[in-house]
């Protein structure tokens, strides 16, 4: 049965509108009648009882704000009458009981992946071309132009053909209205030749703006991130372009590769432009070596692997007021299922754990992990404040418009992605996941920086929830886009893969949606489904330059 309002936690003193509510409209929840005093947009919150100035606002059972002015029962919570507030926390670990979910449906399931010699299993098989410094980006572009189409990795030219049709209309004297409003269907879709290497999913190019300038720690972090991608189970090998004099030295990259893979033996070709001489010589070598590497990569084929070989990154972007009550809890249940099956999950975005720190600390398996989490998040928060900002400034205009009016409200919902399992490890960017279970990774809340980091730490699938819609993807790891509401799913289904608006509409439980998502993940990991971000070639890659980014 469809509900119109929702109380997320028994302790809450606010209700969430699941649809637009008119002033004076009576709505019933669990036998109690409520009457908004003003228009309450869907996804926004209103007070259950009168809240005097300074009163605590409780949602998800935690402190998420304080009333800046008196809010009557039925009154809308806004940025004008509510200010950010969150409870304090201690690094002392309290007892955490975890009740594992029923995994009988998945106990014997496997996925078909690419097995690597270090024991990891990829959900894809890519070749990388990596610049050590931004000076090499143009050479990377030259290689991209030289290799992609001839090897059969070119993309459809729908928009190019549409543009050509419109240009022809202009040449033939078409009017302004014809150009603006005439429906144009392309006469064809040039897709390119068949793939020369059918077992290689593609060549990916990790262009970036780093590698030199800044501080040396920036270059070390970049080398660690690039090493994470080169050693990643979804990667067969790499061609690396170095200028030679940059801060991000090849020796640092090699050290970081050894940290992550002591017996590293993938094909790796490193070219130094200042040693090679002419640009023509270097690019000639790069093309020859890349083709040789692709020949080796093509020998690997998909074979069955246990679900314990999956590492799922948990991400959100363009969140709305429904994200924390549908999509995020759903992938939280998926997370718990995978952990129970022996797999790994990564919860990142530290600015979006503001207000739920104590809950996270209480889930840490030991005091060492709790202390590391406490130190990382306090240091991050302090740096943000020193820069004149703070975690309270994390919600974007889109978040606020859709009901996430304080960072604590946003964070309490965002943390649901991590399910309820114990925290087995706490990692600083860009460290690698080495333990099965729930891992915390220090990253910004910025979705692309965080997704880039999660993949660098080993995520071979990313579950990405959104309430407003985003095309975000990653060069080497499938990013599964999950809508928090059906309206978004129907409006932007070209870039969204899964709908959890069914939870809001009462058609499905969180547990049912979580199981459905895991079933979808297995198919994506096996190469049976191509997610929208891969289909569109959405290869977002933004390294975190270790400064203040919320």
Coordinates of N, CA and C in Angstrom, one line a residue, residues 37-192:
X37 N 1.3 22.5 7.9 CA 0.8 23.8 8.0 C 1.2 24.7 6.8
X38 N 2.0 24.1 5.9 CA 2.4 24.7 4.7 C 2.7 23.7 3.6
X39 N 2.9 24.1 2.4 CA 3.2 23.2 1.3 C 4.6 22.5 1.6
X40 N 4.5 21.1 1.6 CA 5.7 20.3 1.8 C 6.1 19.6 0.5
X41 N 7.1 20.0 -0.2 CA 7.5 19.3 -1.4 C 7.9 17.9 -1.1
X42 N 7.7 17.0 -2.1 CA 8.2 15.6 -1.9 C 9.7 15.6 -1.6
X43 N 10.1 14.7 -0.7 CA 11.5 14.5 -0.3 C 11.9 15.4 0.8
X44 N 11.1 16.4 1.1 CA 11.4 17.3 2.2 C 10.8 16.8 3.6
X45 N 11.2 17.5 4.6 CA 10.8 17.1 6.0 C 10.0 18.1 6.7
X46 N 9.1 17.7 7.6 CA 8.3 18.6 8.4 C 8.3 18.1 9.8
X47 N 8.1 19.0 10.7 CA 8.2 18.7 12.2 C 7.0 18.0 12.7
X48 N 7.2 17.0 13.5 CA 6.1 16.2 14.1 C 5.4 17.0 15.2
X49 N 6.2 17.7 16.1 CA 5.7 18.5 17.2 C 6.3 19.9 17.1
X50 N 5.9 20.8 17.9 CA 6.4 22.1 17.9 C 7.9 22.1 18.3
X51 N 8.8 22.7 17.6 CA 10.2 22.7 17.9 C 10.6 24.2 18.2
X52 N 10.9 24.5 19.5 CA 11.4 25.8 19.8 C 12.7 26.1 19.3
X53 N 13.1 27.4 19.2 CA 14.5 27.7 18.8 C 15.5 27.0 19.6
X54 N 16.5 26.4 18.9 CA 17.6 25.7 19.6 C 17.3 24.2 19.7
X55 N 16.0 23.8 19.4 CA 15.7 22.4 19.6 C 16.5 21.5 18.7
X56 N 16.7 20.3 19.1 CA 17.4 19.3 18.3 C 16.5 18.7 17.2
X57 N 17.1 18.6 16.1 CA 16.4 17.9 15.0 C 17.0 16.5 14.9
X58 N 16.1 15.5 15.0 CA 16.5 14.1 15.0 C 16.0 13.4 13.8
X59 N 16.9 12.8 13.0 CA 16.5 12.0 11.8 C 17.4 10.8 11.7
X60 N 17.0 9.6 11.3 CA 17.8 8.4 11.3 C 18.2 8.1 12.7
X61 N 17.5 8.6 13.7 CA 17.8 8.4 15.1 C 19.0 9.1 15.6
X62 N 19.6 10.1 14.8 CA 20.7 10.9 15.2 C 20.5 12.4 15.1
X63 N 21.3 13.1 15.7 CA 21.2 14.6 15.6 C 21.7 15.0 14.3
X64 N 20.8 15.8 13.5 CA 21.1 16.2 12.2 C 21.0 17.7 12.0
X65 N 20.6 18.4 13.1 CA 20.5 19.9 13.0 C 19.9 20.5 14.3
X66 N 19.8 21.8 14.3 CA 19.1 22.5 15.4 C 18.2 23.6 14.8
X67 N 17.1 23.8 15.4 CA 16.2 24.8 14.9 C 16.8 26.2 15.2
X68 N 16.9 27.0 14.1 CA 17.4 28.4 14.2 C 16.3 29.3 14.6
X69 N 15.1 28.9 14.4 CA 13.9 29.7 14.8 C 12.8 28.6 15.1
X70 N 11.8 29.0 15.8 CA 10.7 28.1 16.2 C 10.1 27.5 14.9
X71 N 9.8 26.2 15.0 CA 9.2 25.5 13.8 C 7.9 24.9 14.4
X72 N 6.7 25.2 13.9 CA 5.5 24.6 14.4 C 5.3 23.2 13.9
X73 N 4.5 22.4 14.6 CA 4.2 21.1 14.2 C 3.6 21.2 12.8
X74 N 4.1 20.4 11.9 CA 3.7 20.5 10.5 C 4.4 21.4 9.6
X75 N 5.4 22.2 10.2 CA 6.1 23.2 9.5 C 7.3 22.6 8.7
X76 N 7.6 23.2 7.6 CA 8.6 22.7 6.7 C 10.0 23.0 7.3
X77 N 10.9 22.1 7.2 CA 12.3 22.3 7.6 C 13.1 22.9 6.4
X78 N 13.7 24.0 6.6 CA 14.4 24.7 5.5 C 15.8 25.1 6.0
X79 N 16.6 25.6 5.0 CA 17.9 26.2 5.4 C 17.8 27.5 6.2
X80 N 16.6 28.1 6.2 CA 16.4 29.3 6.9 C 16.1 29.0 8.4
X81 N 15.4 27.9 8.7 CA 15.0 27.6 10.1 C 15.8 26.5 10.7
X82 N 16.7 25.9 10.0 CA 17.5 24.8 10.6 C 19.0 25.0 10.2
X83 N 19.8 24.8 11.2 CA 21.3 24.8 11.0 C 21.9 23.5 11.3
X84 N 23.0 23.2 10.6 CA 23.7 22.0 10.8 C 24.2 21.7 12.2
X85 N 24.0 20.5 12.7 CA 24.5 20.1 14.0 C 24.7 18.6 14.0
X86 N 25.7 18.1 14.7 CA 26.0 16.7 14.7 C 26.5 16.3 16.1
X87 N 26.3 15.1 16.5 CA 26.8 14.7 17.8 C 28.3 14.5 17.8
X88 N 28.9 14.7 19.0 CA 30.3 14.4 19.1 C 30.6 12.9 19.1
X89 N 31.9 12.5 19.1 CA 32.2 11.1 19.1 C 33.6 10.9 19.8
X90 N 33.7 9.7 20.3 CA 34.9 9.2 20.9 C 35.5 8.0 20.2
X91 N 36.8 7.8 20.3 CA 37.3 6.6 19.6 C 37.2 5.3 20.3
X92 N 36.5 5.4 21.5 CA 36.2 4.2 22.3 C 35.2 3.3 21.5
X93 N 35.5 2.0 21.3 CA 34.7 1.1 20.6 C 33.6 0.5 21.6
X94 N 32.4 0.6 21.2 CA 31.3 -0.1 22.0 C 30.9 -1.4 21.3
X95 N 30.2 -2.2 22.0 CA 29.8 -3.5 21.4 C 28.9 -3.3 20.2
X96 N 29.2 -4.1 19.2 CA 28.4 -4.1 17.9 C 28.0 -5.5 17.6
X97 N 26.6 -5.7 17.6 CA 26.1 -7.0 17.2 C 25.7 -6.9 15.7
X98 N 26.2 -7.9 14.9 CA 25.8 -7.9 13.5 C 25.1 -9.2 13.2
X99 N 23.9 -9.1 12.7 CA 23.1 -10.2 12.3 C 23.3 -10.4 10.8
X100 N 24.0 -11.4 10.4 CA 24.2 -11.6 8.9 C 22.9 -11.9 8.2
X101 N 22.8 -11.4 7.0 CA 21.6 -11.7 6.2 C 21.6 -13.1 5.7
X102 N 20.4 -13.6 5.3 CA 20.3 -14.9 4.7 C 20.9 -14.9 3.3
X103 N 22.0 -15.7 3.1 CA 22.7 -15.7 1.8 C 22.4 -17.0 1.0
X104 N 21.4 -17.7 1.4 CA 21.2 -19.0 0.7 C 20.9 -18.9 -0.8
X105 N 20.3 -17.8 -1.2 CA 20.1 -17.6 -2.7 C 21.4 -17.4 -3.5
X106 N 22.4 -17.0 -2.8 CA 23.6 -16.7 -3.5 C 24.8 -17.6 -3.2
X107 N 24.6 -18.5 -2.2 CA 25.7 -19.3 -1.7 C 26.5 -20.1 -2.8
X108 N 25.8 -20.5 -3.8 CA 26.5 -21.3 -4.9 C 26.7 -20.5 -6.2
X109 N 26.4 -19.2 -6.1 CA 26.5 -18.4 -7.4 C 28.0 -18.1 -7.6
X110 N 28.3 -18.0 -8.9 CA 29.6 -17.5 -9.4 C 29.5 -16.5 -10.4
X111 N 30.6 -15.8 -10.7 CA 30.6 -14.9 -11.9 C 31.7 -15.3 -12.8
X112 N 31.6 -14.9 -14.1 CA 32.7 -15.3 -15.0 C 33.6 -14.1 -15.2
X113 N 34.8 -14.2 -14.7 CA 35.8 -13.1 -14.7 C 37.1 -13.4 -15.3
X114 N 38.0 -12.4 -15.3 CA 39.3 -12.6 -15.8 C 40.3 -12.9 -14.7
X115 N 40.8 -14.1 -14.6 CA 41.7 -14.5 -13.5 C 43.1 -13.9 -13.7
X116 N 43.7 -13.3 -12.7 CA 45.1 -12.8 -12.7 C 46.0 -13.7 -11.9
X117 N 47.3 -13.6 -12.2 CA 48.2 -14.5 -11.5 C 48.4 -14.2 -10.0
X118 N 48.0 -13.0 -9.6 CA 48.1 -12.7 -8.1 C 46.8 -13.2 -7.4
X119 N 45.9 -13.9 -8.0 CA 44.7 -14.5 -7.4 C 43.5 -13.6 -7.5
X120 N 43.7 -12.4 -7.9 CA 42.5 -11.5 -8.1 C 41.8 -11.9 -9.4
X121 N 40.5 -11.4 -9.5 CA 39.7 -11.7 -10.6 C 39.0 -10.4 -11.1
X122 N 39.2 -10.1 -12.4 CA 38.6 -8.9 -13.0 C 37.2 -9.1 -13.5
X123 N 36.5 -8.0 -13.5 CA 35.1 -8.0 -14.1 C 35.2 -7.5 -15.6
X124 N 36.4 -7.1 -16.0 CA 36.7 -6.6 -17.3 C 38.1 -6.8 -17.6
X125 N 38.5 -6.5 -18.9 CA 39.9 -6.8 -19.3 C 40.4 -5.6 -20.2
X126 N 41.0 -4.6 -19.6 CA 41.4 -3.4 -20.3 C 42.9 -3.3 -20.4
X127 N 43.4 -2.6 -21.4 CA 44.8 -2.1 -21.5 C 44.8 -0.6 -21.2
X128 N 45.8 -0.2 -20.4 CA 45.9 1.2 -20.0 C 47.0 1.9 -20.7
X129 N 46.8 3.2 -21.0 CA 47.9 4.1 -21.5 C 47.9 5.3 -20.5
X130 N 49.0 5.4 -19.8 CA 49.0 6.3 -18.6 C 50.1 7.3 -18.7
X131 N 49.8 8.6 -18.7 CA 50.9 9.6 -18.6 C 51.3 9.9 -17.2
X132 N 52.6 10.0 -16.9 CA 53.1 10.3 -15.6 C 52.9 11.7 -15.2
X133 N 52.7 12.6 -16.2 CA 52.6 14.0 -16.0 C 51.8 14.6 -17.1
X134 N 51.2 15.8 -16.8 CA 50.2 16.4 -17.8 C 50.9 16.8 -19.1
X135 N 52.3 16.9 -19.1 CA 53.0 17.2 -20.3 C 52.8 16.2 -21.4
X136 N 52.5 15.0 -21.0 CA 52.4 13.8 -21.9 C 50.9 13.6 -22.4
X137 N 50.0 14.5 -22.0 CA 48.6 14.3 -22.3 C 48.4 14.4 -23.9
X138 N 49.1 15.3 -24.5 CA 48.9 15.4 -26.0 C 49.4 14.1 -26.7
X139 N 50.5 13.5 -26.2 CA 51.0 12.2 -26.8 C 49.9 11.1 -26.5
X140 N 49.3 11.2 -25.4 CA 48.3 10.2 -25.1 C 47.1 10.4 -26.1
X141 N 46.8 11.6 -26.4 CA 45.7 11.9 -27.4 C 46.1 11.3 -28.8
X142 N 47.3 11.5 -29.1 CA 47.8 11.0 -30.4 C 47.7 9.5 -30.5
X143 N 48.0 8.8 -29.4 CA 47.9 7.3 -29.3 C 46.4 6.9 -29.4
X144 N 45.6 7.7 -28.7 CA 44.2 7.4 -28.8 C 43.6 7.5 -30.2
X145 N 44.0 8.5 -30.9 CA 43.6 8.7 -32.3 C 44.1 7.6 -33.2
X146 N 45.3 7.2 -32.9 CA 46.0 6.2 -33.7 C 45.4 4.8 -33.5
X147 N 45.0 4.4 -32.3 CA 44.7 3.1 -32.0 C 43.2 2.7 -31.9
X148 N 42.4 3.6 -31.4 CA 41.0 3.2 -31.1 C 40.2 2.7 -32.3
X149 N 40.1 3.5 -33.3 CA 39.3 3.1 -34.5 C 39.8 1.9 -35.2
X150 N 41.2 1.9 -35.5 CA 41.7 0.7 -36.2 C 41.5 -0.6 -35.5
X151 N 41.5 -0.5 -34.1 CA 41.4 -1.8 -33.4 C 39.9 -2.2 -33.1
X152 N 39.0 -1.3 -33.6 CA 37.6 -1.7 -33.5 C 36.9 -1.2 -32.2
X153 N 37.6 -0.2 -31.5 CA 37.0 0.3 -30.3 C 36.3 1.6 -30.5
X154 N 36.1 2.0 -31.7 CA 35.4 3.3 -32.0 C 33.9 3.2 -31.5
X155 N 33.4 4.4 -31.3 CA 32.0 4.5 -30.8 C 31.1 4.9 -31.9
X156 N 29.8 4.7 -31.7 CA 28.8 5.2 -32.6 C 28.9 6.7 -32.9
X157 N 28.6 7.1 -34.1 CA 28.7 8.5 -34.5 C 27.4 9.1 -34.7
X158 N 26.4 8.8 -33.9 CA 25.1 9.3 -34.0 C 25.0 10.8 -34.0
X159 N 25.7 11.5 -33.1 CA 25.6 12.9 -33.0 C 26.4 13.6 -34.1
X160 N 27.5 13.0 -34.5 CA 28.2 13.5 -35.7 C 27.4 13.5 -36.9
X161 N 26.7 12.4 -37.1 CA 25.8 12.3 -38.3 C 24.6 13.2 -38.2
X162 N 24.1 13.4 -37.0 CA 23.0 14.4 -36.9 C 23.5 15.8 -37.2
X163 N 24.7 16.1 -36.7 CA 25.3 17.4 -37.0 C 25.5 17.6 -38.5
X164 N 26.0 16.6 -39.1 CA 26.2 16.7 -40.6 C 24.9 16.9 -41.3
X165 N 23.8 16.2 -40.9 CA 22.5 16.4 -41.6 C 22.1 17.9 -41.4
X166 N 22.2 18.4 -40.2 CA 21.8 19.8 -40.0 C 22.7 20.8 -40.8
X167 N 24.0 20.5 -40.9 CA 24.9 21.4 -41.7 C 24.5 21.4 -43.2
X168 N 24.1 20.2 -43.6 CA 23.6 20.1 -45.0 C 22.4 20.9 -45.2
X169 N 21.5 20.9 -44.2 CA 20.3 21.8 -44.3 C 20.6 23.2 -44.4
X170 N 21.6 23.7 -43.6 CA 22.1 25.1 -43.6 C 22.6 25.4 -45.0
X171 N 23.4 24.5 -45.5 CA 24.0 24.7 -46.9 C 23.0 24.8 -48.0
X172 N 21.9 24.1 -47.8 CA 20.8 24.1 -48.8 C 19.7 25.2 -48.5
X173 N 20.0 26.1 -47.6 CA 19.1 27.3 -47.3 C 18.1 27.0 -46.3
X174 N 18.3 26.1 -45.4 CA 17.3 25.8 -44.3 C 17.1 27.0 -43.4
X175 N 15.9 27.2 -42.9 CA 15.5 28.3 -42.1 C 16.0 28.1 -40.6
X176 N 15.9 29.1 -39.8 CA 16.3 29.0 -38.4 C 15.4 28.0 -37.7
X177 N 14.1 28.1 -38.0 CA 13.1 27.2 -37.3 C 13.4 25.7 -37.7
X178 N 13.8 25.5 -39.0 CA 14.1 24.1 -39.4 C 15.3 23.6 -38.6
X179 N 16.3 24.4 -38.4 CA 17.5 24.0 -37.7 C 17.2 23.7 -36.3
X180 N 16.3 24.5 -35.7 CA 16.0 24.4 -34.2 C 15.0 23.3 -33.9
X181 N 14.1 23.1 -34.8 CA 12.9 22.2 -34.4 C 12.7 21.0 -35.3
X182 N 13.3 20.9 -36.5 CA 13.0 19.8 -37.3 C 13.7 18.5 -36.7
X183 N 12.9 17.4 -36.7 CA 13.4 16.2 -36.1 C 14.4 15.6 -37.2
X184 N 15.6 15.3 -36.7 CA 16.6 14.8 -37.6 C 16.9 13.3 -37.2
X185 N 16.8 12.4 -38.1 CA 17.2 11.0 -37.8 C 18.5 10.8 -38.7
X186 N 19.6 10.3 -38.1 CA 20.8 10.1 -38.9 C 20.5 8.9 -39.8
X187 N 21.2 9.0 -41.0 CA 21.0 8.0 -42.0 C 21.7 6.7 -41.7
X188 N 22.6 6.7 -40.8 CA 23.3 5.5 -40.4 C 24.1 5.8 -39.1
X189 N 24.7 4.7 -38.6 CA 25.5 4.9 -37.4 C 26.9 4.2 -37.6
X190 N 27.8 4.9 -38.0 CA 29.2 4.3 -38.3 C 29.7 3.8 -37.0
X191 N 29.9 2.5 -36.8 CA 30.3 1.9 -35.5 C 31.8 1.5 -35.5
X192 N 32.4 1.4 -36.7 CA 33.8 1.0 -36.7 C 33.9 -0.5 -37.0

